[in-house]
Coordinates of C-alpha atoms in Angstrom, one line a residue:
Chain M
X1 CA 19.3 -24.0 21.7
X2 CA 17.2 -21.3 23.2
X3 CA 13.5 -23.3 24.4
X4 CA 10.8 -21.1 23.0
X5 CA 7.6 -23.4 24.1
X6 CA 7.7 -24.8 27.4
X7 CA 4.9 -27.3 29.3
X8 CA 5.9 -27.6 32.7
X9 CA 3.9 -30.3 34.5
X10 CA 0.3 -29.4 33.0
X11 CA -2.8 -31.3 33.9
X12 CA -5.5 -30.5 31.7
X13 CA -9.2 -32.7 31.6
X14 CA -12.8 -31.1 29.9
X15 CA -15.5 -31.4 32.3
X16 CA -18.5 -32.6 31.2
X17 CA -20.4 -31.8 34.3
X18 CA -19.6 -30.3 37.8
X19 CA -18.3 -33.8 38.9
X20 CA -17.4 -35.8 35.5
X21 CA -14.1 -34.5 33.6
X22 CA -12.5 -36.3 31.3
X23 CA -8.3 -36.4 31.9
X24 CA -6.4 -35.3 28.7
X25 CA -3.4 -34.5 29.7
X26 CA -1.4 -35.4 33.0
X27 CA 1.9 -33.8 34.6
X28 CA 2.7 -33.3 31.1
X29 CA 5.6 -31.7 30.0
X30 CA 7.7 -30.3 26.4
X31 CA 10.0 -28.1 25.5
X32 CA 10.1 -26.9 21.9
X33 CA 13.2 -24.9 21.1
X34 CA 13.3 -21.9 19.1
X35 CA 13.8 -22.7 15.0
X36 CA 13.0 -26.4 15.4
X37 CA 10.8 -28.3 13.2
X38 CA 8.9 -31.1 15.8
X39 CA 6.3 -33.3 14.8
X40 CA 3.6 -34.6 16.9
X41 CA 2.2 -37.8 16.3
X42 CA -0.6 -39.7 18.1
X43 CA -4.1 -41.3 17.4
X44 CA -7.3 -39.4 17.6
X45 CA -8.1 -38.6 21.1
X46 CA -4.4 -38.9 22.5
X47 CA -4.4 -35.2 23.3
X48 CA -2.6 -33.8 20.4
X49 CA -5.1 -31.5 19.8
X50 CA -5.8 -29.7 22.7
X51 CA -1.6 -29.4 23.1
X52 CA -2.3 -27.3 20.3
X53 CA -4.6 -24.8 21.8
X54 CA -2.8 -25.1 25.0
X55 CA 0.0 -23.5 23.3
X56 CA -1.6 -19.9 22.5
X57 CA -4.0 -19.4 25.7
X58 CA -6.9 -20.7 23.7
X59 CA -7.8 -23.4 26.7
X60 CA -5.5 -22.6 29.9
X61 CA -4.1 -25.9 31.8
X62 CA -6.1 -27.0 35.2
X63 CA -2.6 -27.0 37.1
X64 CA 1.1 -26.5 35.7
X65 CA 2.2 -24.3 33.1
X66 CA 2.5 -22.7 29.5
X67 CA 5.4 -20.4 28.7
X68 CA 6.1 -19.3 25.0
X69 CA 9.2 -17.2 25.1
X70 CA 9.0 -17.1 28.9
X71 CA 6.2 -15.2 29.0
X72 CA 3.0 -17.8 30.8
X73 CA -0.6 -18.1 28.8
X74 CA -2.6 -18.1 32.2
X75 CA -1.8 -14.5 32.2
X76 CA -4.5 -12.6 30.4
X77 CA -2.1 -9.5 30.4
X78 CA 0.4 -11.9 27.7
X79 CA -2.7 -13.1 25.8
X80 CA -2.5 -10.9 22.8
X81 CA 1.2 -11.2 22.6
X82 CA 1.3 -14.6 23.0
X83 CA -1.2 -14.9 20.0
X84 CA 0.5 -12.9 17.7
X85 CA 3.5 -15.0 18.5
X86 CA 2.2 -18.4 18.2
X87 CA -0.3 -18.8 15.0
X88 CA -2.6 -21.9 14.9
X89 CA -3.4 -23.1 11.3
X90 CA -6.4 -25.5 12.2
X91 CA -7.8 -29.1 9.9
X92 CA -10.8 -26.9 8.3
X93 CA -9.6 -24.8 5.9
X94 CA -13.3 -23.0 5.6
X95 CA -14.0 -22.3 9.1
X96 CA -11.2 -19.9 9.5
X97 CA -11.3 -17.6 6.9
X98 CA -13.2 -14.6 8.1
X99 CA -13.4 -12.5 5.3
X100 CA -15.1 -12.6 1.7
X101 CA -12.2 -11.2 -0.4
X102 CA -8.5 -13.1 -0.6
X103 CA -6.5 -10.5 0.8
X104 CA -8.7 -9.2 3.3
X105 CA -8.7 -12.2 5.0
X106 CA -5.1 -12.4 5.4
X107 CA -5.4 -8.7 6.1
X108 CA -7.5 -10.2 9.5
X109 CA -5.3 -10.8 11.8
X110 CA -2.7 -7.6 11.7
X111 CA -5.8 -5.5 11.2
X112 CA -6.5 -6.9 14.9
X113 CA -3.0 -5.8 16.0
X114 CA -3.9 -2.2 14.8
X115 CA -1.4 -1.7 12.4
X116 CA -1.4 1.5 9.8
X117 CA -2.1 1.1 6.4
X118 CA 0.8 0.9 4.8
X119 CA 2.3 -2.2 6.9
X120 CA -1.2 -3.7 6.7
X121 CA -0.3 -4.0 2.8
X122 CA 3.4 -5.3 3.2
X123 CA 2.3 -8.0 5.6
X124 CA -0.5 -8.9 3.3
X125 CA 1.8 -9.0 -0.1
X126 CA 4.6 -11.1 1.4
X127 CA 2.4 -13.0 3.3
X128 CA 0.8 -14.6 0.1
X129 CA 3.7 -14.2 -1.9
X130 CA 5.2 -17.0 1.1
X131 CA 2.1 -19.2 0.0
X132 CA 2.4 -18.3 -3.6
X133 CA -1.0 -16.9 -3.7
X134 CA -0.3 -13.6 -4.3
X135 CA -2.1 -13.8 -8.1
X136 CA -5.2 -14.8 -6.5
X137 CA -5.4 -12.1 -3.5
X138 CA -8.6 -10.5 -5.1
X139 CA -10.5 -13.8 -5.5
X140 CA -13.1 -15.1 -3.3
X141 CA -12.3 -17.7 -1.0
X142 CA -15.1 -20.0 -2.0
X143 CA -13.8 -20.5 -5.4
X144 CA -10.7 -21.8 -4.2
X145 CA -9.6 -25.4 -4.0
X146 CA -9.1 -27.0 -0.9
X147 CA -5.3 -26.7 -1.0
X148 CA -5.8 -23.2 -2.0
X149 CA -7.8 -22.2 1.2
X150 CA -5.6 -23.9 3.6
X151 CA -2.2 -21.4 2.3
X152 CA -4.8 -18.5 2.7
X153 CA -5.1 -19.6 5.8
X154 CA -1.6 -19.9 6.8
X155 CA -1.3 -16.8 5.0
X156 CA -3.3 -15.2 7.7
X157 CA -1.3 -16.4 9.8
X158 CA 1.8 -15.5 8.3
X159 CA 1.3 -12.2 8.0
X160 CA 1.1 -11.5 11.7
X161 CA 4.8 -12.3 11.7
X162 CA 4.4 -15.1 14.8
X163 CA 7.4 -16.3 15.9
X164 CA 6.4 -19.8 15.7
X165 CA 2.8 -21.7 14.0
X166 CA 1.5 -24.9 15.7
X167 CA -0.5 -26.4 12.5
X168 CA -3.2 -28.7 13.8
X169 CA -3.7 -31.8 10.9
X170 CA -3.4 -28.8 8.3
X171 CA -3.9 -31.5 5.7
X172 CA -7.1 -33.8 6.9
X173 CA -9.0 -32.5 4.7
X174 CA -7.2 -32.1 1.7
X175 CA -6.7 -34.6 -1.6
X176 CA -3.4 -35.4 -2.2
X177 CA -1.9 -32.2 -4.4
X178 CA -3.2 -29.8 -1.6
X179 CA -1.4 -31.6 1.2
X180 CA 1.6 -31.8 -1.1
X181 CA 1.2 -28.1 -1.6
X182 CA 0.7 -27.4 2.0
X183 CA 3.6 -29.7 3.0
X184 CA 6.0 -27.5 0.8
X185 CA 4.7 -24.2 2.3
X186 CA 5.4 -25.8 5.7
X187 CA 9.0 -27.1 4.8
X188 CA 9.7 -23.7 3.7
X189 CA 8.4 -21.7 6.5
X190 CA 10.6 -23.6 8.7
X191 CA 13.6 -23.8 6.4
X192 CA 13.7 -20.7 4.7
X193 CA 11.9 -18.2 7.1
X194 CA 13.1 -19.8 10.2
X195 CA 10.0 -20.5 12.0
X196 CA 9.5 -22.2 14.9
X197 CA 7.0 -25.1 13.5
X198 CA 5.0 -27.5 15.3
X199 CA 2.9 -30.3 13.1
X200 CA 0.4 -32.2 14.4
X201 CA -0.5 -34.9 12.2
X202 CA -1.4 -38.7 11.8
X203 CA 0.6 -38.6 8.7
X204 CA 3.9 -40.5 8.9
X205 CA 5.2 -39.4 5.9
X206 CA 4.3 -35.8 7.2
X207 CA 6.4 -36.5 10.7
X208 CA 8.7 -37.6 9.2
X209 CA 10.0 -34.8 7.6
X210 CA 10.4 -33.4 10.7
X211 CA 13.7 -32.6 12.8
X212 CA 11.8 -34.0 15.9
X213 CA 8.9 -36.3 15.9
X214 CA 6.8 -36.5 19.8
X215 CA 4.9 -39.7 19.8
X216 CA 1.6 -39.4 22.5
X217 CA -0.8 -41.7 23.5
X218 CA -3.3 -41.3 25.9
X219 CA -1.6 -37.8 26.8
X220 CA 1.2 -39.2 28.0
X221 CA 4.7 -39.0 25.4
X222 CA 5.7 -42.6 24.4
X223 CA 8.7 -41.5 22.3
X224 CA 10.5 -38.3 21.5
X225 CA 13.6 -38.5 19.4
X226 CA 14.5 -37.8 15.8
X227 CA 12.3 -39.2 12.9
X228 CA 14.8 -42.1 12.2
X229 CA 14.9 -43.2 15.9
X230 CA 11.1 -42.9 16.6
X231 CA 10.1 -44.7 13.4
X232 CA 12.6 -47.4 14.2
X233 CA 10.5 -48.5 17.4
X234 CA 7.8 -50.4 14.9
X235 CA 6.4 -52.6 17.6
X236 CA 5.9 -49.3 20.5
X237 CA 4.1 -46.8 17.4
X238 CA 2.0 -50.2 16.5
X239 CA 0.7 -50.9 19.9
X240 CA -0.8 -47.2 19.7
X241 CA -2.6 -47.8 16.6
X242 CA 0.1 -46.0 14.7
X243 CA 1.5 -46.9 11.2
X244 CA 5.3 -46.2 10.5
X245 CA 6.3 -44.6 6.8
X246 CA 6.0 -46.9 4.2
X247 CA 9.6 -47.6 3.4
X248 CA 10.7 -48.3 6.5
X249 CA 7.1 -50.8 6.6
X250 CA 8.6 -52.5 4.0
X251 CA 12.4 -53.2 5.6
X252 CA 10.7 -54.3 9.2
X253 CA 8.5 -56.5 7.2
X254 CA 11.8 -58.3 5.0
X255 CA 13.4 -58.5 8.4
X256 CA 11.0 -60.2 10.3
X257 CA 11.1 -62.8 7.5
X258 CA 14.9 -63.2 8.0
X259 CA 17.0 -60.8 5.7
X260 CA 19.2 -58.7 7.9
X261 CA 19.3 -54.7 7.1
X262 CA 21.9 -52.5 9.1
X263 CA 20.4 -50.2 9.4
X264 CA 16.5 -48.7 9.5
X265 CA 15.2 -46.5 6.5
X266 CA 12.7 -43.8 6.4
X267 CA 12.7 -42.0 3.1
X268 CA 12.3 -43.9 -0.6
X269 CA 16.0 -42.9 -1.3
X270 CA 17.3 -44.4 1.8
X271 CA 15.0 -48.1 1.0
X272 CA 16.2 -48.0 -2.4
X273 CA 20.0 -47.6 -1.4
X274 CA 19.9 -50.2 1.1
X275 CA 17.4 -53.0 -1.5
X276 CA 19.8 -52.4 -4.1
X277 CA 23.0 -52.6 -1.4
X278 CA 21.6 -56.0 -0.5
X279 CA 21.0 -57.1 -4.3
X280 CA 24.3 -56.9 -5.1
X281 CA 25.8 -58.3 -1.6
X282 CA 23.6 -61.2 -2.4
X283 CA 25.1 -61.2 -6.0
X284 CA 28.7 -61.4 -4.4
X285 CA 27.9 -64.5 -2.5
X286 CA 26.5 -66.4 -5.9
Chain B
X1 CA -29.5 -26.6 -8.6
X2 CA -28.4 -24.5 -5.8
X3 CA -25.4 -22.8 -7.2
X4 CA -27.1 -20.9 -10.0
X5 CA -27.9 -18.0 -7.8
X6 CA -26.9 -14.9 -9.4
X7 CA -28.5 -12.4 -7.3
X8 CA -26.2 -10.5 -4.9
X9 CA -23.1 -11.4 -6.3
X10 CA -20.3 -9.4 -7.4
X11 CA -18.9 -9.2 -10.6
X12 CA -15.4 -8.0 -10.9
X13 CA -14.7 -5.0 -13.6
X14 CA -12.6 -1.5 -13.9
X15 CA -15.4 0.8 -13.7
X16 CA -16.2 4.4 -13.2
X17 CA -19.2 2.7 -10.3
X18 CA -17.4 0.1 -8.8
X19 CA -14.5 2.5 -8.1
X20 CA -17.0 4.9 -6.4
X21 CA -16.9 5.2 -2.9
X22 CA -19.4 2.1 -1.4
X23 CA -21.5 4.5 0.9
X24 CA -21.9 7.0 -1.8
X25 CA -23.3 4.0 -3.6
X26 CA -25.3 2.3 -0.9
X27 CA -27.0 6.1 -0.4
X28 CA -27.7 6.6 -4.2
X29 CA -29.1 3.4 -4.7
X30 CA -31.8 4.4 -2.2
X31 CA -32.0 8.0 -3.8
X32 CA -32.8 6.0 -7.1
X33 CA -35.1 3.5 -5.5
X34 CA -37.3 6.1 -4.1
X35 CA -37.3 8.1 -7.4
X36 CA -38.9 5.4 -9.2
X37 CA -41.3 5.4 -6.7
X38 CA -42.5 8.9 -6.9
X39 CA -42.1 9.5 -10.6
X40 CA -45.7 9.5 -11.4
X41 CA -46.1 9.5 -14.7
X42 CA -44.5 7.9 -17.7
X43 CA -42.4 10.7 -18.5
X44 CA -40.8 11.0 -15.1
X45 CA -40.3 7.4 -14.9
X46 CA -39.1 7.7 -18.1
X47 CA -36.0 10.0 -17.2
X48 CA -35.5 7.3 -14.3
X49 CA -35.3 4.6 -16.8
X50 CA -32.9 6.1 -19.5
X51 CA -30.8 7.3 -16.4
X52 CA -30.9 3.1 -14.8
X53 CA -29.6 2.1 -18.4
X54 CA -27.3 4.9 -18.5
X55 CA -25.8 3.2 -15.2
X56 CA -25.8 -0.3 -16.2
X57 CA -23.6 0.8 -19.3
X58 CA -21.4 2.5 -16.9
X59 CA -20.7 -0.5 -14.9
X60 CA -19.1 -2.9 -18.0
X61 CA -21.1 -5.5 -16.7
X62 CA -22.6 -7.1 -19.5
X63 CA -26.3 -7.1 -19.8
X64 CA -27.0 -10.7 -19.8
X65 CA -26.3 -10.6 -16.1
X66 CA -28.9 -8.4 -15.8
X67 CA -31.4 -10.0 -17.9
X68 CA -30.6 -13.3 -15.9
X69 CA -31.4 -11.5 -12.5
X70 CA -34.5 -10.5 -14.3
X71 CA -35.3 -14.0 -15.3
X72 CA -35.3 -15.1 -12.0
X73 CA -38.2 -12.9 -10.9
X74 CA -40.2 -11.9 -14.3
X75 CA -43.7 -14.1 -12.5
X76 CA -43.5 -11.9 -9.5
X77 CA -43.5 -8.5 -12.3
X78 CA -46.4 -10.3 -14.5
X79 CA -48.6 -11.4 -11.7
X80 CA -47.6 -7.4 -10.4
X81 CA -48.6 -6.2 -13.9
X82 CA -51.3 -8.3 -14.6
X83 CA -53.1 -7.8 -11.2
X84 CA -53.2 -3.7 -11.9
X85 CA -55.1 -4.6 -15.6
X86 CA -58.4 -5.3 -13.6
X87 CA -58.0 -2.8 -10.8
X88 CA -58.0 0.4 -13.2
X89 CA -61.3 1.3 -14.7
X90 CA -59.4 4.8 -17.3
X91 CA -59.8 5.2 -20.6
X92 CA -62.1 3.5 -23.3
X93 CA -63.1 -0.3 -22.8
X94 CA -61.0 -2.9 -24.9
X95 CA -62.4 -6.9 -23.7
X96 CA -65.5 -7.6 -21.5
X97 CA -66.2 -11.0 -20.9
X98 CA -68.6 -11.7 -17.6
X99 CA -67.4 -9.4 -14.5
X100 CA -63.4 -9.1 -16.5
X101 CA -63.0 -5.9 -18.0
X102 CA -59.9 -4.3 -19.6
X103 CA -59.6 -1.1 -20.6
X104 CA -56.8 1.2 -22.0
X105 CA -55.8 2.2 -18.9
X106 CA -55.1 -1.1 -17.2
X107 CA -52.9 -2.1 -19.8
X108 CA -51.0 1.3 -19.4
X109 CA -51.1 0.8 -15.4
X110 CA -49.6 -2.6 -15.5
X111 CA -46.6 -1.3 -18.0
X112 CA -46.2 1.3 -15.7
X113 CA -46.0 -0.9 -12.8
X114 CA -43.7 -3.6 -14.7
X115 CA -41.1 -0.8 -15.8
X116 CA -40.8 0.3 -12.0
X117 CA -40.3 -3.2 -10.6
X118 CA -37.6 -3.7 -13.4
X119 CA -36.4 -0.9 -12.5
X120 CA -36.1 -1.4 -9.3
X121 CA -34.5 -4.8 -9.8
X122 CA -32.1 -2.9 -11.7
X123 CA -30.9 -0.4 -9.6
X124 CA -30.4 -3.0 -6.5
X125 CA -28.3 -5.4 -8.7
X126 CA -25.8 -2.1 -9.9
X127 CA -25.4 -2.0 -6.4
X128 CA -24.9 -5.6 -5.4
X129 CA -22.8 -6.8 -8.7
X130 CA -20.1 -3.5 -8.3
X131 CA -19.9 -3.6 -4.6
X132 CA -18.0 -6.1 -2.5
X133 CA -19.7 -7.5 0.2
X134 CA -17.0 -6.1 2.5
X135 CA -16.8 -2.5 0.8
X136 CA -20.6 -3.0 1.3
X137 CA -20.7 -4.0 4.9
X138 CA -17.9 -1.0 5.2
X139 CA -20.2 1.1 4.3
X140 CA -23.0 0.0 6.5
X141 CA -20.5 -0.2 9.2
X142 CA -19.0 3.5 8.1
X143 CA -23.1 5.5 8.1
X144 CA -24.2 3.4 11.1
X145 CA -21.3 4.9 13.1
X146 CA -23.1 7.4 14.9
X147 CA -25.3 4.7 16.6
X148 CA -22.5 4.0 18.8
X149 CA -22.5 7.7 20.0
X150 CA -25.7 5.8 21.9
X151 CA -24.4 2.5 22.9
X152 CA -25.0 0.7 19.9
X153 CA -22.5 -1.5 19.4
X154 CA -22.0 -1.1 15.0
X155 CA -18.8 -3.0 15.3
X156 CA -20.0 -6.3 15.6
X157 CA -23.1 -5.7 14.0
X158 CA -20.7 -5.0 10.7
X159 CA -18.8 -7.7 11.6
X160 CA -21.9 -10.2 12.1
X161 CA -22.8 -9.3 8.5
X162 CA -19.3 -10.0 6.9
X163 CA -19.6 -13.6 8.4
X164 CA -22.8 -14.7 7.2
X165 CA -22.0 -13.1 3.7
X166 CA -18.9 -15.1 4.0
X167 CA -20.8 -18.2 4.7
X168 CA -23.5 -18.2 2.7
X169 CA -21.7 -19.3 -0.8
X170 CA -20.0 -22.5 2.3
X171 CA -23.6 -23.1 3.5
X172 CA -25.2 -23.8 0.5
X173 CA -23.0 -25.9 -0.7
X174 CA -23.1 -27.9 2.6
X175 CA -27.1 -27.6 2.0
X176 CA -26.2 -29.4 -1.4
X177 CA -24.0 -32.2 0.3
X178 CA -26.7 -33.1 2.8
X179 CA -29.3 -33.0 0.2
X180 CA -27.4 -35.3 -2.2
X181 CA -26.4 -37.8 1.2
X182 CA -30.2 -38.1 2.2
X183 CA -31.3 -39.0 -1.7
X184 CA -28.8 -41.1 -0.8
X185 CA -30.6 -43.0 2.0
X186 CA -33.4 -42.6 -0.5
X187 CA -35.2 -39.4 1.5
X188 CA -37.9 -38.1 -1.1
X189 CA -38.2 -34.6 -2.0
X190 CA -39.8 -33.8 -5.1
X191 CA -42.8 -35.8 -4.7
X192 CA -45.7 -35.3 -1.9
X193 CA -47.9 -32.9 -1.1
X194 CA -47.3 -29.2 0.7
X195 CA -46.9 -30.8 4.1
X196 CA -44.8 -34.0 3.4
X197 CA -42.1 -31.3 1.2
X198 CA -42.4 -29.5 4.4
X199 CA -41.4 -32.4 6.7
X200 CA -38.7 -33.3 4.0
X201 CA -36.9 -30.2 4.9
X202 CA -36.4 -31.3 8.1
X203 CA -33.6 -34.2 7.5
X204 CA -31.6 -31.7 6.0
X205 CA -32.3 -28.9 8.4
X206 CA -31.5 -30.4 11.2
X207 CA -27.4 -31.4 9.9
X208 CA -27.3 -28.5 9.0
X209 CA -27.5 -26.3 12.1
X210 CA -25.2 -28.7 13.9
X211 CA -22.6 -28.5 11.2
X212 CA -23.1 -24.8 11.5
X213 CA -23.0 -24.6 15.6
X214 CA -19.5 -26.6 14.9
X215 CA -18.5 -24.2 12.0
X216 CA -19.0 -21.2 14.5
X217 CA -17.3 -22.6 17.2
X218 CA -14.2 -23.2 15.1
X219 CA -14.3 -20.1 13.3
X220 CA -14.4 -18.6 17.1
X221 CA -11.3 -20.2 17.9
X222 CA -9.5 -19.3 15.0
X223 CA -10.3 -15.7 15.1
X224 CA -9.5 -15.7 18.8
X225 CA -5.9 -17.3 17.3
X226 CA -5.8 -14.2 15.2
X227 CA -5.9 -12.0 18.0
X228 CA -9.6 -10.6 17.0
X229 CA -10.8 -8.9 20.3
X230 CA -13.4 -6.8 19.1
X231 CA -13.8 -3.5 17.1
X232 CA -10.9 -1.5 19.6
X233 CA -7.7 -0.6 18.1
X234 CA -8.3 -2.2 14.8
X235 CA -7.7 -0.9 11.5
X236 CA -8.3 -1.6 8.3
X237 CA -6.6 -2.9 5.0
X238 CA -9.2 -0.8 3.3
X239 CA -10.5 2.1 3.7
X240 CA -13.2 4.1 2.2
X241 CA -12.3 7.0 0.6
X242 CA -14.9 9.8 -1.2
X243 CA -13.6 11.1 -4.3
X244 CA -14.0 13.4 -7.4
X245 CA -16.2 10.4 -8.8
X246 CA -19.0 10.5 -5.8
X247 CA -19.1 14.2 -6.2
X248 CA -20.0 13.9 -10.1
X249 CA -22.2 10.8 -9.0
X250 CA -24.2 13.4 -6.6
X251 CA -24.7 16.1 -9.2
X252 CA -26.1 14.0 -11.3
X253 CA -28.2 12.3 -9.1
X254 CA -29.0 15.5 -7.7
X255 CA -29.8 17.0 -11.3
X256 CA -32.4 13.5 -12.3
X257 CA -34.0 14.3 -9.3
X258 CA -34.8 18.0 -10.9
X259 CA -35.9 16.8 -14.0
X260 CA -38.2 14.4 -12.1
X261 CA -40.0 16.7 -10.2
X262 CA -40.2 19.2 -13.4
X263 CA -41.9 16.2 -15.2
X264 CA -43.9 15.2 -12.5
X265 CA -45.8 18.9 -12.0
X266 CA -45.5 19.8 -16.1
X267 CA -46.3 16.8 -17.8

């Protein structure tokens, strides 16, 4: 697979005054391939964060490097391409829309590009047509639901055709239908329309879904493997603060008091295959 | 308590004005706001009036919206009124009581003065409940232009409006959150005199500007993420195009402002 993101040993650290900085991220490094679907996971303050604006040139790395699509982010000549390829979908749904009217908000971002007319109003339809908002493109933002804002948002996003979108907890601040809504638009993007997509989240159930889920703590990566593998390591993702899915909570709990499993489980289906497989097993024996 | 304000808020509708052209609009408005001004008598003011109502039916707005913007403001137009009864000394005496007295006059003064205020009122809302605050920072943005011819940079001026228009519906409802949180802590602020309301403010001033320093820095970033970098090279979704309607508008604005200044020397 072709690597679309690459971190090659970046340092990065805010400095809070001339001599204090504060180390996020050390000789870091990540390579995020084309069309993949990679999770990251990690606990508030681990780095996850600034990864993300890393990613598009929005902070630049102290030493080391960013290249999206080969092309490096400390180059202010690659900026604007490098933006238009990589959208950021941020945790506030409120703070990033611009504009006072639906559509013209998602019209923000290709109107930036300088594109005529006419494409300005195919991006903008299929955009919200991806995020099934299209009936509501003349509305005002304001008098949308959360979950509603935060597909305008990716909306905007969408419609400057990026090549890949990093979304930064897109769905912290939403109650539980808008993060399901916002979860499907994200499945679909990356399943459908091929995106490159990036999720940062302290959801497991959200990581999960992933092809690829990067655990970090203290900006260092503790594990980076496929959901079922990463989640498997309950003892490493609880000595970060981290939670595992439910499901597979529930099988490392009945194993540490005794009943064997083969195998670990991450989704409800799998849990309930391998409960009932061990019902009737124990059935057999009586 | 805070979400019931009407005023400056657009009101969605397939009309004959909010289809016109947003600068033609923005320029009529003031056109119409300066005729009510020099229409001197009642006939002049008169013509204004019919031709305001005239407008208001054209926009398919129903009236109540109007009425309610009224509402809002009818003790500013009676203390307006009522002030002009004592000032004007025309006509035959009506009540005398100590140094108060009304006659005819006053009491045609202060209709006079009401009917121009309503007016007035009337005339801004057309403009505020048919245009979107876009189409109308457009149009700012659009008659401003030749300012930047020296150095003035309109761009961001236009695009410092859109913004706070944007955030004023997000602001106030923060201002309601913080407001409710504080009762919470049981902060008072009915009771009190002038100064304690005063200092009451404060607790909810205060979270209010840093939520609002975080909200721009944010909003920043994601704009920067949409590859905003200023007004060059950017085009828009919408863009504001004269037609036969502003023409007609003009005429007819053009004509009422005949009629006025025929009144105003004949009557």
């Amino acid at each position: 697979m072709q690597p679309f993101i690459e971190v090659k040993d970046l340092s990065f650290s805010y400095s809070l005054s001339e001599q204090e900085k504060i180390p996020v991220l050390s000789h870091f490094d990540l390579t995020i391939e084309k069309g993949s679907f990679v999770a990251i996971l990690g606990h508030n303050g681990s780095g996850k964060s600034t990864l993300a604006k890393l990613f598009n040139g929005l902070q630049l790395p102290d030493s080391g490097q960013v290249l999206i699509d080969g092309k490096d982010t400390a180059d202010e000549k690659n900026i604007l391409d490098i933006r238009k390829n990589v959208g950021l979908v941020f945790q506030n749904p409120d703070n990033q829309i611009v504009a006072t009217i639906v559509e013209e908000d998602v019209a923000f971002g290709p109107e930036n590009l300088g594109f005529p007319q006419a494409e300005l109003r195919r991006r903008v339809d299929e955009a919200l047509k991806a995020v099934d908002m299209y009936d509501y493109r003349k509305h005002e933002p304001h008098r949308l639901s959360g979950g509603q804002k935060q597909r305008v948002a990716i909306a905007g996003v969408i419609a400057m055709e990026p090549e890949c979108i990093v979304f930064d907890e897109p769905t912290a601040m939403l109650d539980p239908k808008g993060r399901q809504e916002v979860m499907n638009i994200i499945l679909k993007l990356n399943r459908q329309l091929q995106k490159t997509v990036v999720l940062i989240t302290h959801y497991m159930d959200e990581a999960a879904q992933a092809q690829r889920v990067v655990v970090m703590d203290n900006g260092k990566i503790i594990a980076d493997d496929t959901p079922h593998a990463v989640f498997a390591q309950v003892e490493l993702l609880k000595s970060v603060g981290l939670d595992v899915p439910q499901p597979t909570e529930l099988i490392y709990q009945l194993k540490k008091a005794g009943i064997a499993f083969d195998k670990d489980v991450l989704t409800d289906e799998e849990c309930l295959e391998a409960l009932s497989r061990k019902f009737s097993e124990d059935e057999h024996c009586q | 308590m805070l979400n019931n304000i009407t005023f400056g808020q657009y009101f969605p509708a397939d009309s004959f004005v909010h289809k016109m052209d947003a600068r033609f609009k923005l320029l009529m408005t003031f056109a119409l706001i300066v005729f009510a001004f020099v229409a001197f008598n009642f006939a002049s003011l008169g013509l204004v009036a019919v031709f305001t109502v005239f407008v208001l039916l054209l926009t398919k707005i129903p009236l109540k919206m109007y009425f309610r913007t009224l509402k809002t403001i009818f003790i500013f137009i009676l203390i307006s009124a009522v002030l002009n009864i004592f000032y004007v000394t025309d006509g035959t005496l009506l009540f005398s009581y100590g140094i108060i007295r009304i006659y005819t006059g006053g009491i045609l003064r202060a209709v006079f003065v009401a009917v121009r205020i309503v007016l007035l009122i009337l005339i801004s809302a057309v403009l505020t409940y048919t245009t979107t605050p876009t189409s109308l920072t457009d149009a700012i943005e659009s008659l401003l232009k030749p300012l930047s011819k020296i150095g003035i940079d309109t761009h961001t001026f236009a695009m410092m409006m859109t913004i706070a228009l944007r955030f004023i519906p997000t602001l106030i409802e923060e201002t309601d959150k913080i407001m409710s949180a504080q009762k919470a802590r049981g902060a008072d602020m009915e009771n009190g005199g002038l100064i304690k309301k005063i200092k009451s403010v404060i607790p909810i001033l205060i979270p209010l500007l840093v939520s609002s320093i975080r909200r721009a820095k944010e909003l920043a970033d994601a704009m920067e993420c949409r590859c905003y970098h200023g007004g060059k090279g950017r085009t828009r979704l919408k863009v504001l195009k004269a037609g036969r309607r502003d023409v007609v508008a003009t005429i007819s604005v053009c004509v009422l402002l005949t009629g006025i200044i025929l009144l105003n020397i004949f009557i």
